[in-house]
mmCIF file with all atom_site columns, C-alpha atoms and ligand atoms in Angstrom:
data_model
loop_
_atom_site.group_PDB
_atom_site.id
_atom_site.type_symbol
_atom_site.label_atom_id
_atom_site.label_alt_id
_atom_site.label_comp_id
_atom_site.label_asym_id
_atom_site.label_entity_id
_atom_site.label_seq_id
_atom_site.pdbx_PDB_ins_code
_atom_site.Cartn_x
_atom_site.Cartn_y
_atom_site.Cartn_z
_atom_site.occupancy
_atom_site.B_iso_or_equiv
_atom_site.pdbx_formal_charge
_atom_site.auth_seq_id
_atom_site.auth_comp_id
_atom_site.auth_asym_id
_atom_site.auth_atom_id
_atom_site.pdbx_PDB_model_num
ATOM   1   C  CA  . MET A 1 1   ? 129.244 158.394 125.586 1.00 90.00 ? 1167 MET A CA  1
ATOM   2   C  CA  . ILE A 1 2   ? 127.577 158.536 129.008 1.00 97.00 ? 1168 ILE A CA  1
ATOM   3   C  CA  . LYS A 1 3   ? 123.838 157.872 128.879 1.00 98.00 ? 1169 LYS A CA  1
ATOM   4   C  CA  . ILE A 1 4   ? 121.372 158.794 131.622 1.00 98.00 ? 1170 ILE A CA  1
ATOM   5   C  CA  . ALA A 1 5   ? 118.265 156.640 132.139 1.00 98.00 ? 1171 ALA A CA  1
ATOM   6   C  CA  . PRO A 1 6   ? 115.850 158.179 134.656 1.00 98.00 ? 1172 PRO A CA  1
ATOM   7   C  CA  . SER A 1 7   ? 113.749 155.500 136.381 1.00 98.00 ? 1173 SER A CA  1
ATOM   8   C  CA  . VAL A 1 8   ? 110.018 156.243 136.264 1.00 98.00 ? 1174 VAL A CA  1
ATOM   9   C  CA  . LEU A 1 9   ? 109.642 154.191 139.435 1.00 97.00 ? 1175 LEU A CA  1
ATOM   10  C  CA  . SER A 1 10  ? 110.128 157.572 141.153 1.00 97.00 ? 1176 SER A CA  1
ATOM   11  C  CA  . ALA A 1 11  ? 107.688 159.427 138.865 1.00 98.00 ? 1177 ALA A CA  1
ATOM   12  C  CA  . ASP A 1 12  ? 104.067 160.340 139.612 1.00 97.00 ? 1178 ASP A CA  1
ATOM   13  C  CA  . PHE A 1 13  ? 102.192 157.167 138.575 1.00 97.00 ? 1179 PHE A CA  1
ATOM   14  C  CA  . ALA A 1 14  ? 98.989  159.189 138.247 1.00 97.00 ? 1180 ALA A CA  1
ATOM   15  C  CA  . ASN A 1 15  ? 100.640 161.287 135.511 1.00 97.00 ? 1181 ASN A CA  1
ATOM   16  C  CA  . MET A 1 16  ? 103.082 158.877 133.915 1.00 98.00 ? 1182 MET A CA  1
ATOM   17  C  CA  . GLY A 1 17  ? 102.646 160.192 130.375 1.00 98.00 ? 1183 GLY A CA  1
ATOM   18  C  CA  . GLN A 1 18  ? 103.606 163.708 131.412 1.00 98.00 ? 1184 GLN A CA  1
ATOM   19  C  CA  . ALA A 1 19  ? 106.512 162.358 133.475 1.00 97.00 ? 1185 ALA A CA  1
ATOM   20  C  CA  . VAL A 1 20  ? 107.887 160.470 130.477 1.00 98.00 ? 1186 VAL A CA  1
ATOM   21  C  CA  . GLN A 1 21  ? 107.270 163.432 128.167 1.00 98.00 ? 1187 GLN A CA  1
ATOM   22  C  CA  . ALA A 1 22  ? 109.400 165.694 130.394 1.00 98.00 ? 1188 ALA A CA  1
ATOM   23  C  CA  . LEU A 1 23  ? 112.496 163.475 130.186 1.00 98.00 ? 1189 LEU A CA  1
ATOM   24  C  CA  . VAL A 1 24  ? 113.689 164.589 126.766 1.00 97.00 ? 1190 VAL A CA  1
ATOM   25  C  CA  . GLY A 1 25  ? 113.664 168.213 127.888 1.00 97.00 ? 1191 GLY A CA  1
ATOM   26  C  CA  . TRP A 1 26  ? 115.690 167.220 130.951 1.00 98.00 ? 1192 TRP A CA  1
ATOM   27  C  CA  . GLY A 1 27  ? 118.371 165.763 128.688 1.00 98.00 ? 1193 GLY A CA  1
ATOM   28  C  CA  . ALA A 1 28  ? 117.692 162.085 129.402 1.00 98.00 ? 1194 ALA A CA  1
ATOM   29  C  CA  . ASP A 1 29  ? 118.846 159.394 126.967 1.00 98.00 ? 1195 ASP A CA  1
ATOM   30  C  CA  . TYR A 1 30  ? 116.568 156.494 127.987 1.00 98.00 ? 1196 TYR A CA  1
ATOM   31  C  CA  . VAL A 1 31  ? 113.356 155.960 129.937 1.00 98.00 ? 1197 VAL A CA  1
ATOM   32  C  CA  . HIS A 1 32  ? 114.132 153.318 132.568 1.00 98.00 ? 1198 HIS A CA  1
ATOM   33  C  CA  . PHE A 1 33  ? 111.053 151.209 133.261 1.00 98.00 ? 1199 PHE A CA  1
ATOM   34  C  CA  . ASP A 1 34  ? 111.190 149.162 136.488 1.00 98.00 ? 1200 ASP A CA  1
ATOM   35  C  CA  . VAL A 1 35  ? 108.863 146.181 136.178 1.00 98.00 ? 1201 VAL A CA  1
ATOM   36  C  CA  . MET A 1 36  ? 108.269 144.331 139.441 1.00 98.00 ? 1202 MET A CA  1
ATOM   37  C  CA  . ASP A 1 37  ? 106.011 141.276 139.812 1.00 98.00 ? 1203 ASP A CA  1
ATOM   38  C  CA  . GLY A 1 38  ? 105.624 140.936 143.593 1.00 98.00 ? 1204 GLY A CA  1
ATOM   39  C  CA  . SER A 1 39  ? 107.403 137.582 143.436 1.00 98.00 ? 1205 SER A CA  1
ATOM   40  C  CA  . PHE A 1 40  ? 110.997 138.092 142.285 1.00 98.00 ? 1206 PHE A CA  1
ATOM   41  C  CA  . VAL A 1 41  ? 110.832 141.265 144.414 1.00 98.00 ? 1207 VAL A CA  1
ATOM   42  C  CA  . PRO A 1 42  ? 108.089 142.018 146.984 1.00 98.00 ? 1208 PRO A CA  1
ATOM   43  C  CA  . ALA A 1 43  ? 106.826 145.147 145.196 1.00 98.00 ? 1209 ALA A CA  1
ATOM   44  C  CA  . ILE A 1 44  ? 104.464 145.269 142.210 1.00 98.00 ? 1210 ILE A CA  1
ATOM   45  C  CA  . THR A 1 45  ? 104.758 148.224 139.808 1.00 98.00 ? 1211 THR A CA  1
ATOM   46  C  CA  . PHE A 1 46  ? 103.412 148.046 136.253 1.00 98.00 ? 1212 PHE A CA  1
ATOM   47  C  CA  . GLY A 1 47  ? 103.329 145.820 133.170 1.00 98.00 ? 1213 GLY A CA  1
ATOM   48  C  CA  . PRO A 1 48  ? 103.186 145.980 129.360 1.00 98.00 ? 1214 PRO A CA  1
ATOM   49  C  CA  . ALA A 1 49  ? 99.963  148.034 129.436 1.00 98.00 ? 1215 ALA A CA  1
ATOM   50  C  CA  . MET A 1 50  ? 101.770 150.941 131.119 1.00 97.00 ? 1216 MET A CA  1
ATOM   51  C  CA  . CYS A 1 51  ? 104.614 150.638 128.614 1.00 98.00 ? 1217 CYS A CA  1
ATOM   52  C  CA  . LYS A 1 52  ? 102.087 150.806 125.755 1.00 98.00 ? 1218 LYS A CA  1
ATOM   53  C  CA  . ALA A 1 53  ? 100.315 153.761 127.382 1.00 98.00 ? 1219 ALA A CA  1
ATOM   54  C  CA  . VAL A 1 54  ? 103.451 155.900 127.668 1.00 97.00 ? 1220 VAL A CA  1
ATOM   55  C  CA  . ARG A 1 55  ? 105.005 154.879 124.360 1.00 98.00 ? 1221 ARG A CA  1
ATOM   56  C  CA  . PRO A 1 56  ? 103.329 157.714 122.355 1.00 98.00 ? 1222 PRO A CA  1
ATOM   57  C  CA  . TYR A 1 57  ? 104.684 160.275 124.867 1.00 98.00 ? 1223 TYR A CA  1
ATOM   58  C  CA  . THR A 1 58  ? 108.361 159.869 124.015 1.00 98.00 ? 1224 THR A CA  1
ATOM   59  C  CA  . LYS A 1 59  ? 110.740 159.010 121.231 1.00 98.00 ? 1225 LYS A CA  1
ATOM   60  C  CA  . LEU A 1 60  ? 113.454 158.134 123.768 1.00 98.00 ? 1226 LEU A CA  1
ATOM   61  C  CA  . PRO A 1 61  ? 114.410 154.445 123.939 1.00 98.00 ? 1227 PRO A CA  1
ATOM   62  C  CA  . VAL A 1 62  ? 112.365 152.618 126.600 1.00 98.00 ? 1228 VAL A CA  1
ATOM   63  C  CA  . ASP A 1 63  ? 114.763 150.566 128.727 1.00 98.00 ? 1229 ASP A CA  1
ATOM   64  C  CA  . VAL A 1 64  ? 112.702 147.852 130.453 1.00 99.00 ? 1230 VAL A CA  1
ATOM   65  C  CA  . HIS A 1 65  ? 114.236 146.260 133.573 1.00 98.00 ? 1231 HIS A CA  1
ATOM   66  C  CA  . LEU A 1 66  ? 112.338 143.042 134.317 1.00 98.00 ? 1232 LEU A CA  1
ATOM   67  C  CA  . MET A 1 67  ? 112.433 142.208 138.004 1.00 98.00 ? 1233 MET A CA  1
ATOM   68  C  CA  . VAL A 1 68  ? 110.166 139.231 137.442 1.00 98.00 ? 1234 VAL A CA  1
ATOM   69  C  CA  . GLU A 1 69  ? 110.173 135.460 137.708 1.00 98.00 ? 1235 GLU A CA  1
ATOM   70  C  CA  . HIS A 1 70  ? 110.207 133.575 134.361 1.00 98.00 ? 1236 HIS A CA  1
ATOM   71  C  CA  . PRO A 1 71  ? 111.124 136.687 132.327 1.00 98.00 ? 1237 PRO A CA  1
ATOM   72  C  CA  . ASP A 1 72  ? 110.993 134.749 129.064 1.00 98.00 ? 1238 ASP A CA  1
ATOM   73  C  CA  . THR A 1 73  ? 107.186 134.677 129.382 1.00 98.00 ? 1239 THR A CA  1
ATOM   74  C  CA  . GLN A 1 74  ? 107.091 138.506 129.428 1.00 98.00 ? 1240 GLN A CA  1
ATOM   75  C  CA  . VAL A 1 75  ? 109.532 139.652 126.767 1.00 98.00 ? 1241 VAL A CA  1
ATOM   76  C  CA  . GLU A 1 76  ? 107.160 139.450 123.784 1.00 98.00 ? 1242 GLU A CA  1
ATOM   77  C  CA  . ALA A 1 77  ? 104.435 141.504 125.500 1.00 98.00 ? 1243 ALA A CA  1
ATOM   78  C  CA  . PHE A 1 78  ? 106.966 144.242 126.308 1.00 98.00 ? 1244 PHE A CA  1
ATOM   79  C  CA  . ALA A 1 79  ? 108.398 144.200 122.813 1.00 98.00 ? 1245 ALA A CA  1
ATOM   80  C  CA  . VAL A 1 80  ? 104.892 144.595 121.363 1.00 98.00 ? 1246 VAL A CA  1
ATOM   81  C  CA  . ALA A 1 81  ? 104.179 147.352 123.931 1.00 98.00 ? 1247 ALA A CA  1
ATOM   82  C  CA  . GLY A 1 82  ? 107.122 149.370 122.616 1.00 98.00 ? 1248 GLY A CA  1
ATOM   83  C  CA  . ALA A 1 83  ? 110.175 148.439 124.676 1.00 98.00 ? 1249 ALA A CA  1
ATOM   84  C  CA  . ASP A 1 84  ? 113.459 149.121 122.882 1.00 98.00 ? 1250 ASP A CA  1
ATOM   85  C  CA  . ILE A 1 85  ? 115.791 147.429 125.376 1.00 99.00 ? 1251 ILE A CA  1
ATOM   86  C  CA  . ILE A 1 86  ? 114.772 144.533 127.600 1.00 99.00 ? 1252 ILE A CA  1
ATOM   87  C  CA  . THR A 1 87  ? 116.951 143.366 130.498 1.00 99.00 ? 1253 THR A CA  1
ATOM   88  C  CA  . PHE A 1 88  ? 116.170 140.532 132.881 1.00 99.00 ? 1254 PHE A CA  1
ATOM   89  C  CA  . HIS A 1 89  ? 117.770 139.007 135.974 1.00 98.00 ? 1255 HIS A CA  1
ATOM   90  C  CA  . VAL A 1 90  ? 120.046 136.020 135.515 1.00 98.00 ? 1256 VAL A CA  1
ATOM   91  C  CA  . GLU A 1 91  ? 118.895 134.934 138.977 1.00 98.00 ? 1257 GLU A CA  1
ATOM   92  C  CA  . ALA A 1 92  ? 115.356 134.504 137.581 1.00 98.00 ? 1258 ALA A CA  1
ATOM   93  C  CA  . ASP A 1 93  ? 116.183 132.543 134.412 1.00 97.00 ? 1259 ASP A CA  1
ATOM   94  C  CA  . CYS A 1 94  ? 118.147 129.302 134.099 1.00 96.00 ? 1260 CYS A CA  1
ATOM   95  C  CA  . HIS A 1 95  ? 117.958 129.684 130.287 1.00 98.00 ? 1261 HIS A CA  1
ATOM   96  C  CA  . ALA A 1 96  ? 119.352 133.221 130.053 1.00 98.00 ? 1262 ALA A CA  1
ATOM   97  C  CA  . HIS A 1 97  ? 121.080 132.601 126.716 1.00 98.00 ? 1263 HIS A CA  1
ATOM   98  C  CA  . ARG A 1 98  ? 117.804 131.463 125.146 1.00 98.00 ? 1264 ARG A CA  1
ATOM   99  C  CA  . THR A 1 99  ? 115.920 134.460 126.549 1.00 98.00 ? 1265 THR A CA  1
ATOM   100 C  CA  . LEU A 1 100 ? 118.551 136.795 125.073 1.00 98.00 ? 1266 LEU A CA  1
ATOM   101 C  CA  . GLN A 1 101 ? 118.046 135.080 121.707 1.00 98.00 ? 1267 GLN A CA  1
ATOM   102 C  CA  . HIS A 1 102 ? 114.280 135.478 122.109 1.00 98.00 ? 1268 HIS A CA  1
ATOM   103 C  CA  . ILE A 1 103 ? 114.580 139.251 122.748 1.00 99.00 ? 1269 ILE A CA  1
ATOM   104 C  CA  . HIS A 1 104 ? 116.882 139.656 119.748 1.00 98.00 ? 1270 HIS A CA  1
ATOM   105 C  CA  . ALA A 1 105 ? 114.472 137.629 117.586 1.00 98.00 ? 1271 ALA A CA  1
ATOM   106 C  CA  . LEU A 1 106 ? 111.811 140.188 118.560 1.00 98.00 ? 1272 LEU A CA  1
ATOM   107 C  CA  . GLY A 1 107 ? 114.068 142.921 117.167 1.00 98.00 ? 1273 GLY A CA  1
ATOM   108 C  CA  . ARG A 1 108 ? 114.948 144.485 120.493 1.00 98.00 ? 1274 ARG A CA  1
ATOM   109 C  CA  . LYS A 1 109 ? 118.226 145.105 122.332 1.00 98.00 ? 1275 LYS A CA  1
ATOM   110 C  CA  . ALA A 1 110 ? 118.840 142.572 125.085 1.00 99.00 ? 1276 ALA A CA  1
ATOM   111 C  CA  . GLY A 1 111 ? 120.731 142.375 128.333 1.00 98.00 ? 1277 GLY A CA  1
ATOM   112 C  CA  . VAL A 1 112 ? 121.018 140.655 131.665 1.00 98.00 ? 1278 VAL A CA  1
ATOM   113 C  CA  . VAL A 1 113 ? 120.928 142.084 135.187 1.00 99.00 ? 1279 VAL A CA  1
ATOM   114 C  CA  . LEU A 1 114 ? 122.974 141.031 138.230 1.00 98.00 ? 1280 LEU A CA  1
ATOM   115 C  CA  . CYS A 1 115 ? 121.854 141.536 141.832 1.00 98.00 ? 1281 CYS A CA  1
ATOM   116 C  CA  . PRO A 1 116 ? 124.503 142.912 144.222 1.00 98.00 ? 1282 PRO A CA  1
ATOM   117 C  CA  . ALA A 1 117 ? 125.330 139.423 145.523 1.00 98.00 ? 1283 ALA A CA  1
ATOM   118 C  CA  . THR A 1 118 ? 125.752 137.848 142.072 1.00 98.00 ? 1284 THR A CA  1
ATOM   119 C  CA  . PRO A 1 119 ? 129.363 137.738 140.784 1.00 98.00 ? 1285 PRO A CA  1
ATOM   120 C  CA  . VAL A 1 120 ? 130.176 138.972 137.277 1.00 98.00 ? 1286 VAL A CA  1
ATOM   121 C  CA  . CYS A 1 121 ? 131.570 135.530 136.375 1.00 98.00 ? 1287 CYS A CA  1
ATOM   122 C  CA  . MET A 1 122 ? 127.890 134.481 136.068 1.00 98.00 ? 1288 MET A CA  1
ATOM   123 C  CA  . VAL A 1 123 ? 127.716 136.390 132.769 1.00 98.00 ? 1289 VAL A CA  1
ATOM   124 C  CA  . GLU A 1 124 ? 131.128 135.410 131.388 1.00 97.00 ? 1290 GLU A CA  1
ATOM   125 C  CA  . ASN A 1 125 ? 129.475 133.241 128.717 1.00 98.00 ? 1291 ASN A CA  1
ATOM   126 C  CA  . LEU A 1 126 ? 126.780 135.798 127.870 1.00 98.00 ? 1292 LEU A CA  1
ATOM   127 C  CA  . LEU A 1 127 ? 128.943 138.823 127.055 1.00 98.00 ? 1293 LEU A CA  1
ATOM   128 C  CA  . ASP A 1 128 ? 128.800 138.284 123.295 1.00 97.00 ? 1294 ASP A CA  1
ATOM   129 C  CA  . SER A 1 129 ? 124.996 137.851 123.401 1.00 98.00 ? 1295 SER A CA  1
ATOM   130 C  CA  . CYS A 1 130 ? 124.277 141.080 125.312 1.00 98.00 ? 1296 CYS A CA  1
ATOM   131 C  CA  . ASP A 1 131 ? 123.935 144.642 124.093 1.00 98.00 ? 1297 ASP A CA  1
ATOM   132 C  CA  . MET A 1 132 ? 124.020 145.831 127.708 1.00 98.00 ? 1298 MET A CA  1
ATOM   133 C  CA  . ILE A 1 133 ? 124.610 144.389 131.169 1.00 99.00 ? 1299 ILE A CA  1
ATOM   134 C  CA  . LEU A 1 134 ? 122.945 146.009 134.171 1.00 99.00 ? 1300 LEU A CA  1
ATOM   135 C  CA  . LEU A 1 135 ? 124.681 145.852 137.544 1.00 98.00 ? 1301 LEU A CA  1
ATOM   136 C  CA  . MET A 1 136 ? 122.399 146.574 140.499 1.00 98.00 ? 1302 MET A CA  1
ATOM   137 C  CA  . SER A 1 137 ? 123.981 148.949 143.011 1.00 98.00 ? 1303 SER A CA  1
ATOM   138 C  CA  . VAL A 1 138 ? 121.045 148.452 145.395 1.00 98.00 ? 1304 VAL A CA  1
ATOM   139 C  CA  . ASN A 1 139 ? 118.991 145.377 146.163 1.00 98.00 ? 1305 ASN A CA  1
ATOM   140 C  CA  . PRO A 1 140 ? 116.154 145.373 143.612 1.00 98.00 ? 1306 PRO A CA  1
ATOM   141 C  CA  . GLY A 1 141 ? 112.644 146.222 144.681 1.00 96.00 ? 1307 GLY A CA  1
ATOM   142 C  CA  . ALA A 1 142 ? 112.602 149.871 145.668 1.00 94.00 ? 1308 ALA A CA  1
ATOM   143 C  CA  . GLY A 1 143 ? 113.873 153.298 144.713 1.00 93.00 ? 1309 GLY A CA  1
ATOM   144 C  CA  . GLY A 1 144 ? 115.558 155.768 147.054 1.00 93.00 ? 1310 GLY A CA  1
ATOM   145 C  CA  . GLN A 1 145 ? 118.085 153.308 148.539 1.00 96.00 ? 1311 GLN A CA  1
ATOM   146 C  CA  . SER A 1 146 ? 121.798 153.973 149.190 1.00 98.00 ? 1312 SER A CA  1
ATOM   147 C  CA  . PHE A 1 147 ? 124.489 153.033 146.677 1.00 98.00 ? 1313 PHE A CA  1
ATOM   148 C  CA  . ILE A 1 148 ? 126.404 149.827 147.532 1.00 98.00 ? 1314 ILE A CA  1
ATOM   149 C  CA  . PRO A 1 149 ? 130.121 150.782 147.196 1.00 98.00 ? 1315 PRO A CA  1
ATOM   150 C  CA  . GLY A 1 150 ? 131.216 147.213 146.381 1.00 98.00 ? 1316 GLY A CA  1
ATOM   151 C  CA  . THR A 1 151 ? 129.498 147.653 143.007 1.00 98.00 ? 1317 THR A CA  1
ATOM   152 C  CA  . LEU A 1 152 ? 132.520 149.628 141.795 1.00 98.00 ? 1318 LEU A CA  1
ATOM   153 C  CA  . ASP A 1 153 ? 134.699 146.497 141.814 1.00 98.00 ? 1319 ASP A CA  1
ATOM   154 C  CA  . LYS A 1 154 ? 132.027 144.632 139.803 1.00 98.00 ? 1320 LYS A CA  1
ATOM   155 C  CA  . ILE A 1 155 ? 131.809 147.426 137.223 1.00 98.00 ? 1321 ILE A CA  1
ATOM   156 C  CA  . ARG A 1 156 ? 135.596 147.439 136.839 1.00 98.00 ? 1322 ARG A CA  1
ATOM   157 C  CA  . ALA A 1 157 ? 135.781 143.637 136.571 1.00 98.00 ? 1323 ALA A CA  1
ATOM   158 C  CA  . LEU A 1 158 ? 132.997 143.507 133.967 1.00 98.00 ? 1324 LEU A CA  1
ATOM   159 C  CA  . ARG A 1 159 ? 134.560 146.293 131.859 1.00 98.00 ? 1325 ARG A CA  1
ATOM   160 C  CA  . GLU A 1 160 ? 137.927 144.482 131.977 1.00 98.00 ? 1326 GLU A CA  1
ATOM   161 C  CA  . MET A 1 161 ? 136.234 141.190 131.014 1.00 98.00 ? 1327 MET A CA  1
ATOM   162 C  CA  . ALA A 1 162 ? 134.526 142.835 128.020 1.00 98.00 ? 1328 ALA A CA  1
ATOM   163 C  CA  . GLN A 1 163 ? 137.682 144.680 126.927 1.00 98.00 ? 1329 GLN A CA  1
ATOM   164 C  CA  . ALA A 1 164 ? 139.734 141.473 127.133 1.00 98.00 ? 1330 ALA A CA  1
ATOM   165 C  CA  . ARG A 1 165 ? 137.279 139.983 124.605 1.00 97.00 ? 1331 ARG A CA  1
ATOM   166 C  CA  . GLY A 1 166 ? 137.133 143.093 122.435 1.00 97.00 ? 1332 GLY A CA  1
ATOM   167 C  CA  . ILE A 1 167 ? 133.432 143.524 123.194 1.00 97.00 ? 1333 ILE A CA  1
ATOM   168 C  CA  . ALA A 1 168 ? 131.995 147.070 123.189 1.00 95.00 ? 1334 ALA A CA  1
ATOM   169 C  CA  . LEU A 1 169 ? 129.401 146.504 125.889 1.00 97.00 ? 1335 LEU A CA  1
ATOM   170 C  CA  . ASP A 1 170 ? 127.104 149.056 127.517 1.00 98.00 ? 1336 ASP A CA  1
ATOM   171 C  CA  . ILE A 1 171 ? 127.430 148.689 131.282 1.00 98.00 ? 1337 ILE A CA  1
ATOM   172 C  CA  . GLU A 1 172 ? 124.438 150.110 133.111 1.00 98.00 ? 1338 GLU A CA  1
ATOM   173 C  CA  . VAL A 1 173 ? 124.410 150.730 136.875 1.00 98.00 ? 1339 VAL A CA  1
ATOM   174 C  CA  . ASP A 1 174 ? 121.192 151.083 138.766 1.00 98.00 ? 1340 ASP A CA  1
ATOM   175 C  CA  . GLY A 1 175 ? 120.377 152.198 142.289 1.00 98.00 ? 1341 GLY A CA  1
ATOM   176 C  CA  . GLY A 1 176 ? 121.415 155.103 144.480 1.00 98.00 ? 1342 GLY A CA  1
ATOM   177 C  CA  . ILE A 1 177 ? 122.917 156.983 141.534 1.00 98.00 ? 1343 ILE A CA  1
ATOM   178 C  CA  . ASN A 1 178 ? 123.317 160.753 141.943 1.00 98.00 ? 1344 ASN A CA  1
ATOM   179 C  CA  . PRO A 1 179 ? 125.994 163.301 140.959 1.00 97.00 ? 1345 PRO A CA  1
ATOM   180 C  CA  . GLU A 1 180 ? 128.259 162.049 143.787 1.00 97.00 ? 1346 GLU A CA  1
ATOM   181 C  CA  . THR A 1 181 ? 128.008 158.308 143.088 1.00 98.00 ? 1347 THR A CA  1
ATOM   182 C  CA  . ALA A 1 182 ? 127.889 158.688 139.287 1.00 98.00 ? 1348 ALA A CA  1
ATOM   183 C  CA  . LYS A 1 183 ? 131.490 159.872 138.981 1.00 97.00 ? 1349 LYS A CA  1
ATOM   184 C  CA  . PRO A 1 184 ? 133.269 156.789 140.430 1.00 98.00 ? 1350 PRO A CA  1
ATOM   185 C  CA  . CYS A 1 185 ? 130.938 154.505 138.447 1.00 98.00 ? 1351 CYS A CA  1
ATOM   186 C  CA  . ILE A 1 186 ? 131.969 156.216 135.200 1.00 98.00 ? 1352 ILE A CA  1
ATOM   187 C  CA  . GLN A 1 187 ? 135.637 156.157 136.200 1.00 97.00 ? 1353 GLN A CA  1
ATOM   188 C  CA  . VAL A 1 188 ? 135.618 152.354 136.549 1.00 98.00 ? 1354 VAL A CA  1
ATOM   189 C  CA  . GLY A 1 189 ? 133.698 151.724 133.324 1.00 98.00 ? 1355 GLY A CA  1
ATOM   190 C  CA  . ALA A 1 190 ? 129.930 152.262 133.600 1.00 98.00 ? 1356 ALA A CA  1
ATOM   191 C  CA  . ASN A 1 191 ? 128.483 154.249 130.698 1.00 98.00 ? 1357 ASN A CA  1
ATOM   192 C  CA  . VAL A 1 192 ? 124.711 154.058 131.343 1.00 98.00 ? 1358 VAL A CA  1
ATOM   193 C  CA  . LEU A 1 193 ? 123.396 155.428 134.640 1.00 98.00 ? 1359 LEU A CA  1
ATOM   194 C  CA  . VAL A 1 194 ? 119.916 154.767 136.009 1.00 98.00 ? 1360 VAL A CA  1
ATOM   195 C  CA  . ALA A 1 195 ? 118.641 157.396 138.423 1.00 98.00 ? 1361 ALA A CA  1
ATOM   196 C  CA  . GLY A 1 196 ? 115.180 157.621 139.913 1.00 98.00 ? 1362 GLY A CA  1
ATOM   197 C  CA  . ASN A 1 197 ? 115.056 159.426 143.202 1.00 97.00 ? 1363 ASN A CA  1
ATOM   198 C  CA  . SER A 1 198 ? 117.932 161.837 142.503 1.00 98.00 ? 1364 SER A CA  1
ATOM   199 C  CA  . VAL A 1 199 ? 116.237 163.044 139.302 1.00 98.00 ? 1365 VAL A CA  1
ATOM   200 C  CA  . PHE A 1 200 ? 112.536 163.055 140.145 1.00 98.00 ? 1366 PHE A CA  1
ATOM   201 C  CA  . THR A 1 201 ? 112.937 164.713 143.560 1.00 97.00 ? 1367 THR A CA  1
ATOM   202 C  CA  . ALA A 1 202 ? 115.341 167.386 142.287 1.00 98.00 ? 1368 ALA A CA  1
ATOM   203 C  CA  . PRO A 1 203 ? 114.218 171.042 142.022 1.00 98.00 ? 1369 PRO A CA  1
ATOM   204 C  CA  . ASN A 1 204 ? 116.027 171.120 138.659 1.00 97.00 ? 1370 ASN A CA  1
ATOM   205 C  CA  . PRO A 1 205 ? 116.253 167.603 137.191 1.00 98.00 ? 1371 PRO A CA  1
ATOM   206 C  CA  . LYS A 1 206 ? 118.002 168.918 134.068 1.00 98.00 ? 1372 LYS A CA  1
ATOM   207 C  CA  . ASP A 1 207 ? 120.970 170.094 136.153 1.00 98.00 ? 1373 ASP A CA  1
ATOM   208 C  CA  . VAL A 1 208 ? 121.170 166.777 138.033 1.00 98.00 ? 1374 VAL A CA  1
ATOM   209 C  CA  . ILE A 1 209 ? 121.275 164.872 134.743 1.00 98.00 ? 1375 ILE A CA  1
ATOM   210 C  CA  . ALA A 1 210 ? 123.971 167.187 133.365 1.00 97.00 ? 1376 ALA A CA  1
ATOM   211 C  CA  . GLN A 1 211 ? 125.988 166.850 136.611 1.00 97.00 ? 1377 GLN A CA  1
ATOM   212 C  CA  . MET A 1 212 ? 125.803 163.043 136.428 1.00 97.00 ? 1378 MET A CA  1
ATOM   213 C  CA  . ARG A 1 213 ? 126.916 163.112 132.785 1.00 95.00 ? 1379 ARG A CA  1
ATOM   214 C  CA  . GLY A 1 214 ? 129.738 165.424 133.820 1.00 89.00 ? 1380 GLY A CA  1
ATOM   215 C  CA  . THR A 1 215 ? 128.775 168.247 131.476 1.00 83.00 ? 1381 THR A CA  1
ATOM   216 C  CA  . ILE A 1 216 ? 128.345 170.651 134.393 1.00 81.00 ? 1382 ILE A CA  1
ATOM   217 C  CA  . VAL A 1 217 ? 130.010 170.610 137.802 1.00 75.00 ? 1383 VAL A CA  1
HETATM 218 C  C1  . DX5 B 2 .   ? 115.251 149.251 142.051 1.00 53.91 ? 2333 DX5 B C1  1
HETATM 219 C  C2  . DX5 B 2 .   ? 115.202 149.757 140.621 1.00 53.91 ? 2333 DX5 B C2  1
HETATM 220 C  C3  . DX5 B 2 .   ? 116.049 150.963 140.387 1.00 53.91 ? 2333 DX5 B C3  1
HETATM 221 C  C4  . DX5 B 2 .   ? 115.683 152.075 141.256 1.00 53.91 ? 2333 DX5 B C4  1
HETATM 222 C  C5  . DX5 B 2 .   ? 116.622 153.223 141.074 1.00 53.91 ? 2333 DX5 B C5  1
HETATM 223 O  O1  . DX5 B 2 .   ? 114.719 147.964 142.095 1.00 53.91 ? 2333 DX5 B O1  1
HETATM 224 O  O2  . DX5 B 2 .   ? 115.681 148.774 139.758 1.00 53.91 ? 2333 DX5 B O2  1
HETATM 225 O  O3  . DX5 B 2 .   ? 115.936 151.390 139.025 1.00 53.91 ? 2333 DX5 B O3  1
HETATM 226 O  O4  . DX5 B 2 .   ? 114.381 152.472 140.985 1.00 53.91 ? 2333 DX5 B O4  1
HETATM 227 O  O5  . DX5 B 2 .   ? 116.085 154.209 141.828 1.00 53.91 ? 2333 DX5 B O5  1
HETATM 228 P  P1  . DX5 B 2 .   ? 116.986 155.162 142.700 1.00 53.91 ? 2333 DX5 B P1  1
HETATM 229 O  O6  . DX5 B 2 .   ? 117.781 155.952 141.697 1.00 53.91 ? 2333 DX5 B O6  1
HETATM 230 O  O7  . DX5 B 2 .   ? 115.945 155.965 143.437 1.00 53.91 ? 2333 DX5 B O7  1
HETATM 231 O  O8  . DX5 B 2 .   ? 117.838 154.339 143.583 1.00 53.91 ? 2333 DX5 B O8  1
HETATM 232 ZN ZN1 . ZN  B 3 .   ? 115.931 149.400 137.437 1.00 53.91 ? 2334 ZN  B ZN1 1
#
């Protein structure tokens, strides 16, 4: 099943509760929450307090993408704030397996994220500890960038790696996703699509989400 996770990085920060509330009516499956610390990536967005503030506005799973240094120090605060899924960058954590265990011990789904330059072999030994793996199709740190076509080979390789091990893994792709780029990502094995700009700038976000899922042309 294809899941769509609109990124609130592209929402109106002054009205985040309303933005999150609208997603279920648009047909979204997750709320994608882009946390940036100004160190792992130059931008700073929001932290656990924003997650806690919007939590009452939606029953959709909150999918937190930690673009932060030392992610293990942040996972508990986001779990307490209401995150359902917490992903973090392998490039920011030399103890990724332990951090995955920590997130699971907090009762949340856990996953790792790979930057465009990071090969999928980096997660070969983490596949059985992840509920989801997020492949960045832009360089992290900003919305509205163009899709990096080389990501398709990474999606395909990761899906083949998981299938070879009999692991039913969610593969999420994030960055520059719209109805045009969504299709090839799904064809090679992605099943969770993050989309910020293409959804929040659309005149009819509900149609864009349906087009990405493939339910309307
Ligand atoms: C970038 C974020 C992405 C991004 C996606 O660092 O991780 O989630 O906001 O936004 P669009 O869909 O605008 O590329
Ligand atoms: Zn993201």
